[in-house]
Short mmCIF file of C-alpha atoms in Angstrom, two decimals:
data_model
loop_
_atom_site.label_atom_id
_atom_site.label_comp_id
_atom_site.label_asym_id
_atom_site.label_seq_id
_atom_site.Cartn_x
_atom_site.Cartn_y
_atom_site.Cartn_z
CA UNK A 1 11.89 -11.14 -1.33
CA UNK A 2 11.70 -10.03 2.13
CA UNK A 3 12.08 -6.31 1.15
CA UNK A 4 9.20 -6.87 -1.52
CA UNK A 5 6.96 -8.62 1.07
CA UNK A 6 7.47 -5.70 3.49
CA UNK A 7 6.66 -3.14 0.82
CA UNK A 8 3.54 -5.10 -0.07
CA UNK A 9 2.36 -5.08 3.56
CA UNK A 10 3.17 -1.46 3.83
CA UNK A 11 1.10 -0.50 0.70
CA UNK A 12 -1.71 -2.56 1.70
CA UNK A 13 -1.58 -1.19 5.17
CA UNK A 14 -1.71 2.38 4.06
CA UNK A 15 -4.78 1.52 2.01
CA UNK A 16 -6.31 -0.40 5.05
CA UNK A 17 -5.80 2.54 7.47
CA UNK A 18 -7.52 4.85 4.78
CA UNK A 19 -10.53 2.43 4.44
CA UNK A 20 -11.02 0.95 7.92
CA UNK A 21 -9.43 3.26 10.53
CA UNK A 22 -11.62 3.66 13.52
CA UNK A 23 -14.30 1.16 12.23
CA UNK A 24 -13.07 -2.00 13.86
CA UNK A 25 -14.62 -1.67 17.14
CA UNK A 26 -17.92 -2.88 18.55
CA UNK A 27 -20.18 -2.55 21.55
CA UNK A 28 -20.94 -5.43 23.62
CA UNK A 29 -24.73 -4.27 23.35
CA UNK A 30 -25.78 -5.23 19.82
CA UNK A 31 -28.81 -2.87 19.66
CA UNK A 32 -26.69 0.44 19.97
CA UNK A 33 -25.76 2.40 16.92
CA UNK A 34 -22.27 3.47 17.99
CA UNK A 35 -19.80 4.40 20.62
CA UNK A 36 -21.72 7.40 21.78
CA UNK A 37 -24.62 5.29 23.11
CA UNK A 38 -22.60 2.37 24.20
CA UNK A 39 -23.16 2.70 27.88
CA UNK A 40 -25.18 1.23 30.76
CA UNK A 41 -26.31 -2.38 30.81
CA UNK A 42 -28.48 -4.60 28.86
CA UNK A 43 -30.16 -7.98 29.24
CA UNK A 44 -29.55 -10.78 26.79
CA UNK A 45 -32.15 -13.50 25.69
CA UNK A 46 -30.98 -15.79 28.71
CA UNK A 47 -31.66 -13.04 31.23
CA UNK A 48 -27.95 -12.28 31.97
CA UNK A 49 -27.11 -8.56 32.66
CA UNK A 50 -24.31 -7.34 30.30
CA UNK A 51 -22.40 -4.23 30.81
CA UNK A 52 -22.06 -2.26 27.58
CA UNK A 53 -18.35 -1.72 26.66
CA UNK A 54 -16.86 -0.54 23.56
CA UNK A 55 -14.18 -2.96 22.56
CA UNK A 56 -11.81 -3.76 19.78
CA UNK A 57 -12.93 -6.24 17.06
CA UNK A 58 -11.52 -9.77 17.45
CA UNK A 59 -9.86 -9.65 13.96
CA UNK A 60 -7.43 -6.92 14.73
CA UNK A 61 -7.78 -3.34 13.54
CA UNK A 62 -6.42 -0.70 11.17
CA UNK A 63 -6.27 2.22 13.44
CA UNK A 64 -2.53 2.83 12.64
CA UNK A 65 0.11 1.66 10.25
CA UNK A 66 1.59 -0.79 12.74
CA UNK A 67 -1.73 -2.35 13.76
CA UNK A 68 -2.58 -2.64 10.14
CA UNK A 69 0.50 -4.47 9.17
CA UNK A 70 0.08 -6.82 12.15
CA UNK A 71 -3.35 -7.54 11.03
CA UNK A 72 -2.29 -8.11 7.47
CA UNK A 73 0.43 -10.37 8.76
CA UNK A 74 -2.18 -12.55 10.38
CA UNK A 75 -4.39 -12.53 7.23
CA UNK A 76 -1.29 -13.43 5.14
CA UNK A 77 -0.75 -16.62 7.21
CA UNK A 78 -4.39 -17.54 6.34
CA UNK A 79 -5.14 -18.07 10.05
CA UNK A 80 -8.63 -16.56 10.38
CA UNK A 81 -8.38 -14.29 7.39
CA UNK A 82 -12.08 -14.94 6.55
CA UNK A 83 -13.06 -13.33 10.04
CA UNK A 84 -10.96 -10.32 9.21
CA UNK A 85 -12.65 -10.11 5.67
CA UNK A 86 -16.19 -10.39 7.29
CA UNK A 87 -15.26 -7.66 9.83
CA UNK A 88 -14.27 -5.35 6.98
CA UNK A 89 -17.50 -6.19 5.21
CA UNK A 90 -19.54 -5.31 8.35
CA UNK A 91 -17.84 -1.98 9.15
CA UNK A 92 -20.14 0.97 8.82
CA UNK A 93 -17.76 3.75 9.83
CA UNK A 94 -15.45 5.08 12.63
CA UNK A 95 -16.98 4.62 16.11
CA UNK A 96 -20.22 3.12 14.74
CA UNK A 97 -21.70 -0.35 15.52
CA UNK A 98 -20.89 -2.94 12.74
CA UNK A 99 -23.90 -3.96 10.48
CA UNK A 100 -23.86 -7.40 8.66
CA UNK A 101 -22.46 -6.82 5.20
CA UNK A 102 -22.70 -3.04 5.19
CA UNK A 103 -19.80 -2.83 2.80
CA UNK A 104 -19.52 -6.16 0.88
CA UNK A 105 -17.03 -4.89 -1.49
CA UNK A 106 -14.43 -4.58 1.16
CA UNK A 107 -13.98 -8.39 0.56
CA UNK A 108 -12.03 -7.39 -2.61
CA UNK A 109 -9.33 -5.67 -0.48
CA UNK A 110 -8.72 -8.92 1.62
CA UNK A 111 -8.95 -11.44 -1.35
CA UNK A 112 -6.46 -9.29 -3.39
CA UNK A 113 -4.08 -9.26 -0.51
CA UNK A 114 -4.38 -13.08 0.13
CA UNK A 115 -3.62 -13.70 -3.47
CA UNK A 116 -0.70 -11.35 -3.61
CA UNK A 117 0.90 -12.21 -0.06
CA UNK A 118 -0.09 -15.82 0.49
CA UNK A 119 0.09 -17.22 -3.09
CA UNK A 120 2.38 -15.00 -5.19
CA UNK A 121 5.00 -14.07 -2.67
CA UNK A 122 5.07 -17.37 -1.19
CA UNK A 123 5.64 -19.12 -4.60
CA UNK A 124 8.15 -16.43 -5.55
CA UNK A 125 10.08 -17.14 -2.21
CA UNK A 126 10.07 -20.99 -2.82
CA UNK A 127 11.08 -20.48 -6.49
CA UNK A 128 13.99 -18.18 -5.61
CA UNK A 129 15.17 -20.69 -2.72
CA UNK A 130 15.03 -23.62 -5.07
CA UNK A 131 17.17 -21.67 -7.51
CA UNK A 132 19.65 -20.64 -5.00
CA UNK A 133 19.96 -23.92 -3.34
CA UNK A 134 19.94 -26.03 -6.70
CA UNK A 135 22.48 -24.05 -8.61
CA UNK A 136 25.78 -22.56 -7.81
CA UNK A 137 25.92 -19.63 -10.38
CA UNK A 138 22.22 -19.18 -11.06
CA UNK A 139 22.74 -19.88 -14.75
CA UNK A 140 22.37 -23.68 -14.96
CA UNK A 141 18.65 -23.46 -16.09
CA UNK A 142 19.29 -20.82 -18.63
CA UNK A 143 19.19 -21.75 -22.50
CA UNK A 144 22.35 -20.88 -24.58
CA UNK A 145 20.42 -17.87 -26.05
CA UNK A 146 19.61 -16.62 -22.66
CA UNK A 147 23.25 -17.00 -21.54
CA UNK A 148 24.45 -14.92 -24.36
CA UNK A 149 22.00 -12.33 -23.75
CA UNK A 150 23.06 -12.10 -20.06
CA UNK A 151 26.52 -11.94 -21.08
CA UNK A 152 25.82 -9.12 -23.49
CA UNK A 153 24.01 -7.12 -20.84
CA UNK A 154 26.83 -7.47 -18.39
CA UNK A 155 29.21 -6.31 -21.04
CA UNK A 156 27.19 -3.36 -21.91
CA UNK A 157 26.86 -2.33 -18.28
CA UNK A 158 30.70 -2.66 -17.83
CA UNK A 159 31.55 -0.68 -20.93
CA UNK A 160 28.74 1.86 -20.51
CA UNK A 161 26.94 3.75 -23.23
CA UNK A 162 28.12 7.08 -24.63
CA UNK A 163 25.04 7.61 -26.85
CA UNK A 164 22.85 10.63 -25.89
CA UNK A 165 19.03 10.38 -26.49
CA UNK A 166 18.45 12.28 -29.74
CA UNK A 167 16.33 15.37 -29.30
CA UNK A 168 13.90 16.08 -32.33
CA UNK A 169 15.12 18.99 -34.40
CA UNK A 170 11.56 20.54 -34.57
CA UNK A 171 11.04 20.58 -30.71
CA UNK A 172 10.20 24.03 -29.39
CA UNK A 173 12.42 25.66 -27.08
CA UNK A 174 10.10 25.39 -23.99
CA UNK A 175 9.77 21.69 -24.44
CA UNK A 176 13.59 21.44 -24.59
CA UNK A 177 13.63 23.32 -21.49
CA UNK A 178 11.21 20.96 -19.77
CA UNK A 179 13.23 18.01 -21.22
CA UNK A 180 16.34 19.39 -19.67
CA UNK A 181 14.59 19.86 -16.23
CA UNK A 182 13.22 16.41 -15.87
CA UNK A 183 16.53 14.78 -17.06
CA UNK A 184 18.43 16.97 -14.23
CA UNK A 185 19.56 14.59 -11.44
CA UNK A 186 18.48 17.15 -8.84
CA UNK A 187 15.15 17.08 -10.19
CA UNK A 188 14.98 13.38 -9.79
CA UNK A 189 16.36 13.58 -6.24
CA UNK A 190 13.69 16.15 -5.30
CA UNK A 191 10.86 14.00 -6.68
CA UNK A 192 12.22 10.87 -4.83
CA UNK A 193 12.21 13.08 -1.60
CA UNK A 194 8.58 14.25 -2.06
CA UNK A 195 7.57 10.50 -2.82
CA UNK A 196 9.37 9.50 0.66
CA UNK A 197 7.77 12.47 2.39
CA UNK A 198 4.26 11.70 0.97
CA UNK A 199 4.76 8.02 2.14
CA UNK A 200 5.70 9.28 5.66
CA UNK A 201 2.56 11.47 5.81
CA UNK A 202 0.36 8.53 4.97
CA UNK A 203 2.12 6.49 7.65
CA UNK A 204 1.32 9.03 10.15
CA UNK A 205 -2.46 8.68 9.77
CA UNK A 206 -4.16 6.90 12.65
CA UNK A 207 -7.34 6.68 14.63
CA UNK A 208 -8.32 8.59 16.74
CA UNK A 209 -6.33 11.50 15.51
CA UNK A 210 -6.04 15.11 16.45
CA UNK A 211 -8.05 17.40 13.91
CA UNK A 212 -5.10 19.82 13.71
CA UNK A 213 -2.89 16.76 12.65
CA UNK A 214 -5.57 15.58 10.12
CA UNK A 215 -5.76 19.08 8.54
CA UNK A 216 -1.99 19.28 8.43
CA UNK A 217 -1.52 15.82 6.70
CA UNK A 218 -4.33 16.56 4.31
CA UNK A 219 -2.65 19.86 3.29
CA UNK A 220 0.68 18.07 3.06
CA UNK A 221 -0.82 15.34 0.82
CA UNK A 222 -2.47 18.01 -1.51
CA UNK A 223 0.96 19.79 -1.93
CA UNK A 224 2.44 16.54 -2.86
CA UNK A 225 -0.31 15.79 -5.36
CA UNK A 226 0.18 19.15 -6.91
CA UNK A 227 4.04 18.46 -7.37
CA UNK A 228 3.23 14.98 -8.77
CA UNK A 229 0.89 16.55 -11.15
CA UNK A 230 3.48 19.14 -12.30
CA UNK A 231 6.05 16.42 -12.73
CA UNK A 232 3.57 14.45 -14.98
CA UNK A 233 2.90 17.44 -17.16
CA UNK A 234 6.54 18.33 -17.41
CA UNK A 235 7.44 14.65 -18.47
CA UNK A 236 4.45 14.66 -20.98
CA UNK A 237 5.86 17.85 -22.50
CA UNK A 238 9.35 16.58 -22.53
CA UNK A 239 8.99 13.11 -23.89
CA UNK A 240 5.62 13.23 -25.92
CA UNK A 241 6.56 13.05 -29.70
#
């Protein structure tokens, strides 16, 4: 459950960095347009002189994956999650002053995360905990048919299957070659390595970032996209009837 929760936070964190990086900041002077003109002083309605400063939004930020996961953790506790949602809805862009409900559809991101994290994962954790504490073997709540099915699956796993998946007799040679390639364990390990690498590239995104790094990450992600496209085409050719 903890691993699943970490993966959920990681996925939503990567999406959050892509959507909100650099945009969760604001100037103390509400009339400016962005960071570039956030300087000098201003006078509020009460006559108080306020120094213009470019500060981080109170609800957290998504400038990097660590800040994003910290913000999502606070949102998942339901402590001030609506403030974070409103901040996301008001975001205009990187280094720009927030505008009320500039992007209202950003609320879907936070509502979805709250449902997945605060409701689904919490209920799943409680259910697993009750099962582990209330039963010794984990099978007390199973019906007779379910117990037989579990026993059969355990037996099949222990004995192992020696049956090979049948290859259609009329399959062309080039499709047979594609089938052999995608079923090769080395090919699967290569794809897993590309997935891990692509995840690391997305985790390296942050704000502000060196333009050279941004271009390099974009190029690396495009390479991964091409590899994933080739994999999809090969598997369609290999397994499509």
